[in-house]
PDB file of C-alpha atoms in Angstrom:
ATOM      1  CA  UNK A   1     115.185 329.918  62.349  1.00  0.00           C
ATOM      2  CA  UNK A   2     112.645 332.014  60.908  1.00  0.00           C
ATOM      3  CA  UNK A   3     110.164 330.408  58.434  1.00  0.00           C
ATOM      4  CA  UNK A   4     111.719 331.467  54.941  1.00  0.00           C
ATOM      5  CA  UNK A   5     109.288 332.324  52.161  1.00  0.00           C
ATOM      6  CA  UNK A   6     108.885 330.482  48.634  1.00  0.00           C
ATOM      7  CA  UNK A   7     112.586 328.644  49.296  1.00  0.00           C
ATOM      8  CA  UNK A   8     113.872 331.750  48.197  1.00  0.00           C
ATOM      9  CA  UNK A   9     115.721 332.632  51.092  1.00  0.00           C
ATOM     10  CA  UNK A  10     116.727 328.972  51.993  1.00  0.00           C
ATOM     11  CA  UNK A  11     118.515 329.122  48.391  1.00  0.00           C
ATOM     12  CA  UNK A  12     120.499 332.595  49.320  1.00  0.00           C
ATOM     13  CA  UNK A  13     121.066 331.039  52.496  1.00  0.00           C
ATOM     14  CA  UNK A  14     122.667 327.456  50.647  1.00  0.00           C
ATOM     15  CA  UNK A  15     124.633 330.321  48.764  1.00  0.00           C
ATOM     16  CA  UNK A  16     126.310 332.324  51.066  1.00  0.00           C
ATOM     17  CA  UNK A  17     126.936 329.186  53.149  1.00  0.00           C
ATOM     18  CA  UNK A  18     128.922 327.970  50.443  1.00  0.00           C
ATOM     19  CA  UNK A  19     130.997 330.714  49.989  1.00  0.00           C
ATOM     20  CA  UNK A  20     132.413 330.885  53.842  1.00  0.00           C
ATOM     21  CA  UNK A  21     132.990 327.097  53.467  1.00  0.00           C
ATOM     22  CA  UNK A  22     135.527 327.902  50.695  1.00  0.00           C
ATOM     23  CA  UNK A  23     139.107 328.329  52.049  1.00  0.00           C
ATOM     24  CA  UNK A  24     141.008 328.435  48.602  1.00  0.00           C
ATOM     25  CA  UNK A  25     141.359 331.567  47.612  1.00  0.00           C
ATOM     26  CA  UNK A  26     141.523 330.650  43.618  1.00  0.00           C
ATOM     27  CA  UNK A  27     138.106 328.648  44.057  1.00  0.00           C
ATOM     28  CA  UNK A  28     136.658 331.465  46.101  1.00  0.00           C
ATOM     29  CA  UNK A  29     137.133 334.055  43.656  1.00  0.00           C
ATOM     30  CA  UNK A  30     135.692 331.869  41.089  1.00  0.00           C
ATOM     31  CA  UNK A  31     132.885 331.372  43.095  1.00  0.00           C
ATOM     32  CA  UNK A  32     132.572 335.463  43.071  1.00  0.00           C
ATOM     33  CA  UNK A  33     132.765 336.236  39.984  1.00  0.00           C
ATOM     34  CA  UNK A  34     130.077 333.334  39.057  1.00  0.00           C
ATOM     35  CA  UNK A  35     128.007 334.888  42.239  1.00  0.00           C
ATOM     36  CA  UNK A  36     128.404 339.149  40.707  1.00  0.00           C
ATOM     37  CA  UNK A  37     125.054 338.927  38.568  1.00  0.00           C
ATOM     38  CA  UNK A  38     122.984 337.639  42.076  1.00  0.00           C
ATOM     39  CA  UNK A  39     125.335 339.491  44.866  1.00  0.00           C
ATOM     40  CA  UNK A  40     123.870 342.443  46.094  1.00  0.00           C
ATOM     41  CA  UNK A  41     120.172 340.684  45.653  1.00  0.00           C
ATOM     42  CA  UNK A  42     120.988 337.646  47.943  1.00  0.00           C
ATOM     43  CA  UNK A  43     122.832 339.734  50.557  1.00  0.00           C
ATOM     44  CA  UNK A  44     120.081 342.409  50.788  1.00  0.00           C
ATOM     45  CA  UNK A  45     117.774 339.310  51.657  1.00  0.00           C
ATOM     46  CA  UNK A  46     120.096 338.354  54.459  1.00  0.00           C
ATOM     47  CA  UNK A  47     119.952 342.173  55.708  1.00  0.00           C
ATOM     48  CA  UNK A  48     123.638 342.145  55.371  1.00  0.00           C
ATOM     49  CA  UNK A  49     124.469 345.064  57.342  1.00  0.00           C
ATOM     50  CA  UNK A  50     128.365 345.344  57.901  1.00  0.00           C
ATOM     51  CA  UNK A  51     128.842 348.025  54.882  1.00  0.00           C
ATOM     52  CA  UNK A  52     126.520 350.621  56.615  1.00  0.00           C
ATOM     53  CA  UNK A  53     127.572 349.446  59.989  1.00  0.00           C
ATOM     54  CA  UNK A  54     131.570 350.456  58.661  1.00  0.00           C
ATOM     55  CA  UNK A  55     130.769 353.476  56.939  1.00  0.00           C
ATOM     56  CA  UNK A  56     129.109 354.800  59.672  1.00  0.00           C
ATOM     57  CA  UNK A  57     131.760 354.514  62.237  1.00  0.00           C
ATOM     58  CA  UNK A  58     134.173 356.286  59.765  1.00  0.00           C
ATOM     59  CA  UNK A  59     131.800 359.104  59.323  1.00  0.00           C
ATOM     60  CA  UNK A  60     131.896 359.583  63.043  1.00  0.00           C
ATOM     61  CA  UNK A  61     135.800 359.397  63.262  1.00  0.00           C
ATOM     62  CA  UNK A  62     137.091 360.967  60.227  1.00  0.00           C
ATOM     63  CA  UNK A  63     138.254 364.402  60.399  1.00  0.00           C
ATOM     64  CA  UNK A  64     137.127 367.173  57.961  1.00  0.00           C
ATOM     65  CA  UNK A  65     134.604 367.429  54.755  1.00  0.00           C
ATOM     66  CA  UNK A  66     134.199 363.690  53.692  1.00  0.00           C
ATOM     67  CA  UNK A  67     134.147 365.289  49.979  1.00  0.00           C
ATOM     68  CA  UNK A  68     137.387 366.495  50.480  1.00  0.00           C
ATOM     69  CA  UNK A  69     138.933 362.836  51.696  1.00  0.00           C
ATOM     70  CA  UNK A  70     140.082 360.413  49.388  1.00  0.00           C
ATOM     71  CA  UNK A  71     139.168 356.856  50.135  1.00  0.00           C
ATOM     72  CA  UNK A  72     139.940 353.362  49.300  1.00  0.00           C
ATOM     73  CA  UNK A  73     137.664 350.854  49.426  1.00  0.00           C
ATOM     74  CA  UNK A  74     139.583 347.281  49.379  1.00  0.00           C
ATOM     75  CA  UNK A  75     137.988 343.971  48.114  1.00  0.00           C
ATOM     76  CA  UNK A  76     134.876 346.565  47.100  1.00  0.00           C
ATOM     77  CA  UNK A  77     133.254 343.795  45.187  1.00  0.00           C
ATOM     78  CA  UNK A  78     130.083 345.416  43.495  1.00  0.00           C
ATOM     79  CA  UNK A  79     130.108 348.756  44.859  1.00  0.00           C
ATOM     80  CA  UNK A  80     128.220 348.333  48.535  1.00  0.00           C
ATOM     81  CA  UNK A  81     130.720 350.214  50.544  1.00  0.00           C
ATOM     82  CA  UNK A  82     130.782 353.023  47.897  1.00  0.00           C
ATOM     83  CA  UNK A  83     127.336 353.439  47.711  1.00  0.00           C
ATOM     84  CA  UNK A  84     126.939 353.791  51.749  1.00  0.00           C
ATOM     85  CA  UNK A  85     129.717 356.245  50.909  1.00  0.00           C
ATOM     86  CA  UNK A  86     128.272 358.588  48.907  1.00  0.00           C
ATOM     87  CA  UNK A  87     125.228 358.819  50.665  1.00  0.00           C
ATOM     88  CA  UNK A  88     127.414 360.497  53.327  1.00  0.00           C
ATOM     89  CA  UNK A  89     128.967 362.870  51.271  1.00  0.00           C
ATOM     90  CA  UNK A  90     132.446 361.010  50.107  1.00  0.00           C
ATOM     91  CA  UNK A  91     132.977 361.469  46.514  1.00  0.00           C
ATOM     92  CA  UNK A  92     136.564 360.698  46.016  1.00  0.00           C
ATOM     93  CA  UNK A  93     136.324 356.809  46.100  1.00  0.00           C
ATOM     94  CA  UNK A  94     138.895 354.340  44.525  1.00  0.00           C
ATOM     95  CA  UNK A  95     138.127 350.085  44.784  1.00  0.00           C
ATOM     96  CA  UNK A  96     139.947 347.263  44.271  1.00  0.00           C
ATOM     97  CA  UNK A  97     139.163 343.568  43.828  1.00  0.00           C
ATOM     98  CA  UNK A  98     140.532 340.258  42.626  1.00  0.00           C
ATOM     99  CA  UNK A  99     136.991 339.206  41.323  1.00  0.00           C
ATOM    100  CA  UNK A 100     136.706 340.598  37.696  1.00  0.00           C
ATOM    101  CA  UNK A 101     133.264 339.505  37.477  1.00  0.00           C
ATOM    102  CA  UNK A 102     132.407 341.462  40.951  1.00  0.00           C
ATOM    103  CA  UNK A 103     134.626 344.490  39.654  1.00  0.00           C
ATOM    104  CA  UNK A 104     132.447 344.751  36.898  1.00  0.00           C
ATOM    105  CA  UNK A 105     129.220 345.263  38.669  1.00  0.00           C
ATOM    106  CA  UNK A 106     131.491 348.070  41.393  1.00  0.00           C
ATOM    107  CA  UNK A 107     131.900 349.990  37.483  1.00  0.00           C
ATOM    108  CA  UNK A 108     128.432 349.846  36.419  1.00  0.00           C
ATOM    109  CA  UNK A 109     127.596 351.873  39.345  1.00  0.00           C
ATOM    110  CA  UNK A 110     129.654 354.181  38.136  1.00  0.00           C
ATOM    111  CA  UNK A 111     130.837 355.946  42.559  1.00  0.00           C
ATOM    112  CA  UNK A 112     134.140 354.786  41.962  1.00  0.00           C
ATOM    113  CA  UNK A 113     136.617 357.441  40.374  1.00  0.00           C
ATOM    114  CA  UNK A 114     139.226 354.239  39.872  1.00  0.00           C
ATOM    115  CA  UNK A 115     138.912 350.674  39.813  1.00  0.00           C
ATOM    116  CA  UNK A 116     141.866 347.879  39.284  1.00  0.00           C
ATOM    117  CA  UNK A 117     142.242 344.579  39.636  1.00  0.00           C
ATOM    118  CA  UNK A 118     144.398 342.719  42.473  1.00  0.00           C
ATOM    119  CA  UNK A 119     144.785 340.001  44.477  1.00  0.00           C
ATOM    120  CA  UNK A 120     145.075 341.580  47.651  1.00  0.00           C
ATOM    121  CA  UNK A 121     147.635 338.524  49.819  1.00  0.00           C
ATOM    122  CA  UNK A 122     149.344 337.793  46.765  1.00  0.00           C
ATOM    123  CA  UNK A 123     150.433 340.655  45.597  1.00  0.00           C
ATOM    124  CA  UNK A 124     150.821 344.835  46.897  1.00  0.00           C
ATOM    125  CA  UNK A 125     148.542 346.881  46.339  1.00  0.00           C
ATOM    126  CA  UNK A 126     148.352 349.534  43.514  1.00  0.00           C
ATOM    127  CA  UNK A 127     149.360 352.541  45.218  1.00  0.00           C
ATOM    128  CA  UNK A 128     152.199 354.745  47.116  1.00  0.00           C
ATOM    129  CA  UNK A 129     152.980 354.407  50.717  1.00  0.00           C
ATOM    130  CA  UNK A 130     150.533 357.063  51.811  1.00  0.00           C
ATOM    131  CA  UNK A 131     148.245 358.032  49.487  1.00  0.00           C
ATOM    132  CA  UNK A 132     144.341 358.032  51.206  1.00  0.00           C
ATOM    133  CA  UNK A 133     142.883 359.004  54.171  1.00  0.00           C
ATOM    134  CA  UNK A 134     140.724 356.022  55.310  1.00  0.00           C
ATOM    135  CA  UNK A 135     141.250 352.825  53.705  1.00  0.00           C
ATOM    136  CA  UNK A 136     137.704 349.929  54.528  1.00  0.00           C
ATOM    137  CA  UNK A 137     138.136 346.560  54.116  1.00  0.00           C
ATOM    138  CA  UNK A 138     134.202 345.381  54.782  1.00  0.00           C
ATOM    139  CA  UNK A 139     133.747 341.403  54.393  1.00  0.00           C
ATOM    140  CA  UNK A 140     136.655 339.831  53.189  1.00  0.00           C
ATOM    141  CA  UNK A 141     138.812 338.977  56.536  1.00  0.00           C
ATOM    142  CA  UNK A 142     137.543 335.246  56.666  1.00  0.00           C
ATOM    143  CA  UNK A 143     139.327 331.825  55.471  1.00  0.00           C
ATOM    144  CA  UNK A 144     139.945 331.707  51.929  1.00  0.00           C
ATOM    145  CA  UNK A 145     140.107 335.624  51.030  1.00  0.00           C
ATOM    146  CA  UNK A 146     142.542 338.370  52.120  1.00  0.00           C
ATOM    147  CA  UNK A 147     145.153 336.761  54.711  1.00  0.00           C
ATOM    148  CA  UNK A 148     146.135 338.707  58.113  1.00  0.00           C
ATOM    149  CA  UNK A 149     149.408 338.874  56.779  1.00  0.00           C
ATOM    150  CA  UNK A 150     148.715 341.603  54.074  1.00  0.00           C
ATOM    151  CA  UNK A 151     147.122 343.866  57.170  1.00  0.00           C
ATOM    152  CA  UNK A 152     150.347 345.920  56.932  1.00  0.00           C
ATOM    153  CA  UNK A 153     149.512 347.181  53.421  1.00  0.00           C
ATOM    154  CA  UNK A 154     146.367 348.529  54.201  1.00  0.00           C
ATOM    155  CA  UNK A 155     148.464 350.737  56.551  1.00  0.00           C
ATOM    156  CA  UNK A 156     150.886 351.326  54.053  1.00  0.00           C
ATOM    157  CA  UNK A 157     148.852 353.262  51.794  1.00  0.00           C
ATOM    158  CA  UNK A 158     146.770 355.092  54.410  1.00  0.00           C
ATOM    159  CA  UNK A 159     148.052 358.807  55.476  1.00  0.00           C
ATOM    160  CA  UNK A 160     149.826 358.965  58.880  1.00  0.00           C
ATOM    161  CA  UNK A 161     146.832 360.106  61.002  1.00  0.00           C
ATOM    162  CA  UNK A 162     144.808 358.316  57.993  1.00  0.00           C
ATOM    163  CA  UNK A 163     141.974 355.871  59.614  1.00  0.00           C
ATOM    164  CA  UNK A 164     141.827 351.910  58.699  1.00  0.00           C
ATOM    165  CA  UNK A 165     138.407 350.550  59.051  1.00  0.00           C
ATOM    166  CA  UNK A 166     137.920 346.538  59.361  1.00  0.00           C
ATOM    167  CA  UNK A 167     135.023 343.961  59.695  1.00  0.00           C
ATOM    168  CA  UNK A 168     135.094 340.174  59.948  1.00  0.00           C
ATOM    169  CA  UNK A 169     132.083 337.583  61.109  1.00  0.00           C
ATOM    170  CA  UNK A 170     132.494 336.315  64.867  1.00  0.00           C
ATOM    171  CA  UNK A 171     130.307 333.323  64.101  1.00  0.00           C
ATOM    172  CA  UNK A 172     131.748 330.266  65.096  1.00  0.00           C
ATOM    173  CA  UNK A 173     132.817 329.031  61.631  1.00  0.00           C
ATOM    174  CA  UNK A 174     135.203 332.109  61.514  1.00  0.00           C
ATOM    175  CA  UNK A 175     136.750 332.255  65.326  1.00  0.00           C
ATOM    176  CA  UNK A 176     139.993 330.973  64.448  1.00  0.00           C
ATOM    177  CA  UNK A 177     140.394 333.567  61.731  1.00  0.00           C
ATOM    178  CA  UNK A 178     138.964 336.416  63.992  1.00  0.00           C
ATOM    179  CA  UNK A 179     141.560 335.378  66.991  1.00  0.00           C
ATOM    180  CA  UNK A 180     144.768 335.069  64.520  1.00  0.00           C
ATOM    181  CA  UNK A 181     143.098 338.779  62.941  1.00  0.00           C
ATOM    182  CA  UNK A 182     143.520 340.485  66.327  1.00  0.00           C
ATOM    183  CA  UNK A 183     146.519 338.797  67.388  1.00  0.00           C
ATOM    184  CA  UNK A 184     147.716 340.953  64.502  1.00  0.00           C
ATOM    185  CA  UNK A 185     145.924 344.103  64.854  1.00  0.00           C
ATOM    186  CA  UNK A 186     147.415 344.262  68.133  1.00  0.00           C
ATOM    187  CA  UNK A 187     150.604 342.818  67.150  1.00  0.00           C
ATOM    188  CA  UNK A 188     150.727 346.297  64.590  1.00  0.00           C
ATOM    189  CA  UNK A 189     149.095 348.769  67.921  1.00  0.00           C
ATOM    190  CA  UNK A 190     152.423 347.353  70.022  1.00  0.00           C
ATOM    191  CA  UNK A 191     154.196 347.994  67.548  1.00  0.00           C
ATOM    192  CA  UNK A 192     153.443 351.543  67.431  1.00  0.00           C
ATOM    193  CA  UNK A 193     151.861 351.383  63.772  1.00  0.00           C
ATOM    194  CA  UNK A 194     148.624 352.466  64.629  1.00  0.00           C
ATOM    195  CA  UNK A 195     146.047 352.866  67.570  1.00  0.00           C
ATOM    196  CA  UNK A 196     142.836 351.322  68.159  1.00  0.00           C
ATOM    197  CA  UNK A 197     139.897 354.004  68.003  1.00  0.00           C
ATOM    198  CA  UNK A 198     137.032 351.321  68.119  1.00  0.00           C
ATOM    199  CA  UNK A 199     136.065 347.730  68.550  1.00  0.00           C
ATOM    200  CA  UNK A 200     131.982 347.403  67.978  1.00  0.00           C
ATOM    201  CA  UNK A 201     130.655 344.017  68.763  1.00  0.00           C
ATOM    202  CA  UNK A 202     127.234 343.759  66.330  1.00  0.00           C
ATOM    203  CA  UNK A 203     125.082 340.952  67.194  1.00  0.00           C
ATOM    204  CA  UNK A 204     122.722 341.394  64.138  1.00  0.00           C
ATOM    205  CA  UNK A 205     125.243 341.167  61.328  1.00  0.00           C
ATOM    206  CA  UNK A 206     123.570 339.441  58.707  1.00  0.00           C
ATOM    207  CA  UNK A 207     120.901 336.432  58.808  1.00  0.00           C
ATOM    208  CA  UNK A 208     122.564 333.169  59.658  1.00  0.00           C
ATOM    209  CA  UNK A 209     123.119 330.052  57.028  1.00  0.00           C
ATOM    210  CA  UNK A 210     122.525 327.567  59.531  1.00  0.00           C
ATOM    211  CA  UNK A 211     121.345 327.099  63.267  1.00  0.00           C
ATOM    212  CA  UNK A 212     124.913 326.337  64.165  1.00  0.00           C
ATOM    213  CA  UNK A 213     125.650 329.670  63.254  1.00  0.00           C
ATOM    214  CA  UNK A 214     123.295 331.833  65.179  1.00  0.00           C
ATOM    215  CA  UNK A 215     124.020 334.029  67.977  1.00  0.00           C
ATOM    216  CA  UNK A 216     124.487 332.619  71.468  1.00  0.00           C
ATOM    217  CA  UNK A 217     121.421 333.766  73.722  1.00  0.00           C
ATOM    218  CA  UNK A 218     119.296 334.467  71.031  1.00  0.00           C
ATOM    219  CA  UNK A 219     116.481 332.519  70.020  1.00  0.00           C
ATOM    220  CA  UNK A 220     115.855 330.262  66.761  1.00  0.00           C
ATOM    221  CA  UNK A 221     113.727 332.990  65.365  1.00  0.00           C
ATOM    222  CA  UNK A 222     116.363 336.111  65.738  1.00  0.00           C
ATOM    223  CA  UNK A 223     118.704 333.395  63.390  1.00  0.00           C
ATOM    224  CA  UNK A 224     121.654 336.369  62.982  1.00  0.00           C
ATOM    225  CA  UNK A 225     125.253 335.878  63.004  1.00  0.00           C
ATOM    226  CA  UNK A 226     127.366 338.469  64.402  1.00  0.00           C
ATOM    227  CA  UNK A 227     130.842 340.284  63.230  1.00  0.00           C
ATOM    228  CA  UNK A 228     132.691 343.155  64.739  1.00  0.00           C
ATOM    229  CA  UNK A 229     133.598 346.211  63.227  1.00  0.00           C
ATOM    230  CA  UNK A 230     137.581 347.737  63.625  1.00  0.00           C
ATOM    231  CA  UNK A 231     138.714 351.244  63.483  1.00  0.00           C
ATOM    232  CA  UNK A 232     142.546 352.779  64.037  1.00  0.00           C
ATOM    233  CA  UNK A 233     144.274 355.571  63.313  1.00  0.00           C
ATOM    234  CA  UNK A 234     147.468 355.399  61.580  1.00  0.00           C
ATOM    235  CA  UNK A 235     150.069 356.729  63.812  1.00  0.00           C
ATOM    236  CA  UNK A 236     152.595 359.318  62.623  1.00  0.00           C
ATOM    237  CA  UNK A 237     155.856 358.319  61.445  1.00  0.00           C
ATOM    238  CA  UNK A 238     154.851 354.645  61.831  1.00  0.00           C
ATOM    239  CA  UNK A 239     158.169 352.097  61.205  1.00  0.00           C
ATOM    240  CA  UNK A 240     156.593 348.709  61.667  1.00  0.00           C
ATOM    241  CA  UNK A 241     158.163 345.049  60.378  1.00  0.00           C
ATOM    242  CA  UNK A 242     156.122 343.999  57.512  1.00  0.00           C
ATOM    243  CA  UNK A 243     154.967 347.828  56.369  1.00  0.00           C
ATOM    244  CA  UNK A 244     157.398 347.263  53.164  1.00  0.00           C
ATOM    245  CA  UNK A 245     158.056 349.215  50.163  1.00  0.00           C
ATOM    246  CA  UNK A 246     156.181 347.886  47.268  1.00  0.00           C
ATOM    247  CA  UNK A 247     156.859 347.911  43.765  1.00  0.00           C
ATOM    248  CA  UNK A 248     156.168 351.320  41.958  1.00  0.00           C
ATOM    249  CA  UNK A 249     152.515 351.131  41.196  1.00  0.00           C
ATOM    250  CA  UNK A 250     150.680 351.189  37.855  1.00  0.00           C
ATOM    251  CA  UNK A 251     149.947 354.939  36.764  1.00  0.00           C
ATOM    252  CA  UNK A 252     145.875 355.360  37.704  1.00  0.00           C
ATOM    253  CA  UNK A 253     145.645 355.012  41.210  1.00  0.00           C
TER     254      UNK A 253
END
């Protein structure tokens, strides 16, 4: 690993670490919303990179002005994605969250035109079947946070022809999440719900919490994990198991 300077980093490092070892989701959003005030501080020392590495490959798919598209940003926590965002030109951003604390921190950055509060996995979430043109989900598709099986809703509320970005961590603490993940992203692409635009392997996600976790053929010093980014494009008139009405959502979004 590389030498780490004043402890500081070896504390960031203890922190993150203990957030991917916590597979409840309850406990892991408590963990968040304790974690808000130091967030965006302790991932910026592990050159977290996975919310510019997204946005970009949705700037290079999506079709049209990005001010003109209207995009949700699920599990936003403090506002990352959004501000990658609108640095590219997309103004029209909603969030959501289940972390309070972390929604809180997304407002006071004031990019997002609408921000509510849901436990994505436990319940739908707060819009029509339809409603945005690309739909991210950047860092939350790991044990203990938004389950595979609420995939479909992601797709529920993106346009037909709307895209669906994704990212997970392919570091060996999060394999068997990443190989039950694509067994249903392709389950969804056979199904005719959507196609697969992109699959980017990154090796340099983010700076790893342990030795265990660093990339294979890379040396001690490198010490990144690495994660994958997703893109697909809903498909028109896409009928898929599991792509369910939900109940009528809460005026505001």
């Amino acid at each position: 690993m590389a030498q780490e300077e004043g402890g500081s980093l070896s504390e960031v490092r203890a922190r993150v670490g203990a957030s991917h070892g916590i597979t409840d989701l309850g406990h892991k959003l408590h963990f968040y919303d304790r974690w808000a005030p130091d967030y965006d501080q302790d991932v910026a020392a592990l050159q977290y990179r996975a919310p510019r590495l997204a946005v970009d490959c949705l700037t290079q798919a999506l079709p049209g002005p990005p001010h003109a598209a209207l995009i949700l940003d699920v599990a936003c926590g403090t506002g990352l994605v959004a501000a990658e965002l609108q640095a590219r030109g997309f103004l029209q951003l909603h969030g959501v969250d289940g972390s309070p604390g972390m929604l809180e921190r997304a407002r006071a950055r004031g990019l997002y035109q609408n921000l509510s509060l849901c436990v994505l996995g436990q319940e739908p979430l707060p819009s029509s079947e339809g409603t945005f043109d690309a739909v991210l989900m950047v860092g939350a598709l790991s044990d203990g946070q938004v389950p595979c099986s609420a995939i479909p809703e992601l797709l529920r509320v993106t346009k037909p022809g709307g895209l669906v970005c994704l990212t997970t961590r392919t570091n060996p603490s999060n394999l068997h999440y990443k190989e039950a993940l694509e067994a249903t992203l392709d389950r969804l692409e056979q199904a005719g719900a959507w196609e697969r635009l992109v699959a980017w392997p990154v090796d340099q996600w983010e700076l790893a919490t342990s030795e265990l976790e660093v990339v294979p053929r890379t040396s001690d010093s490198d010490g990144f994990i690495s994660g994958i980014v997703y893109l697909y494009r809903k498909q028109e008139g896409a009928q898929v198991e599991g792509l369910r009405p939900s109940p009528q959502p809460p005026a505001g979004l």
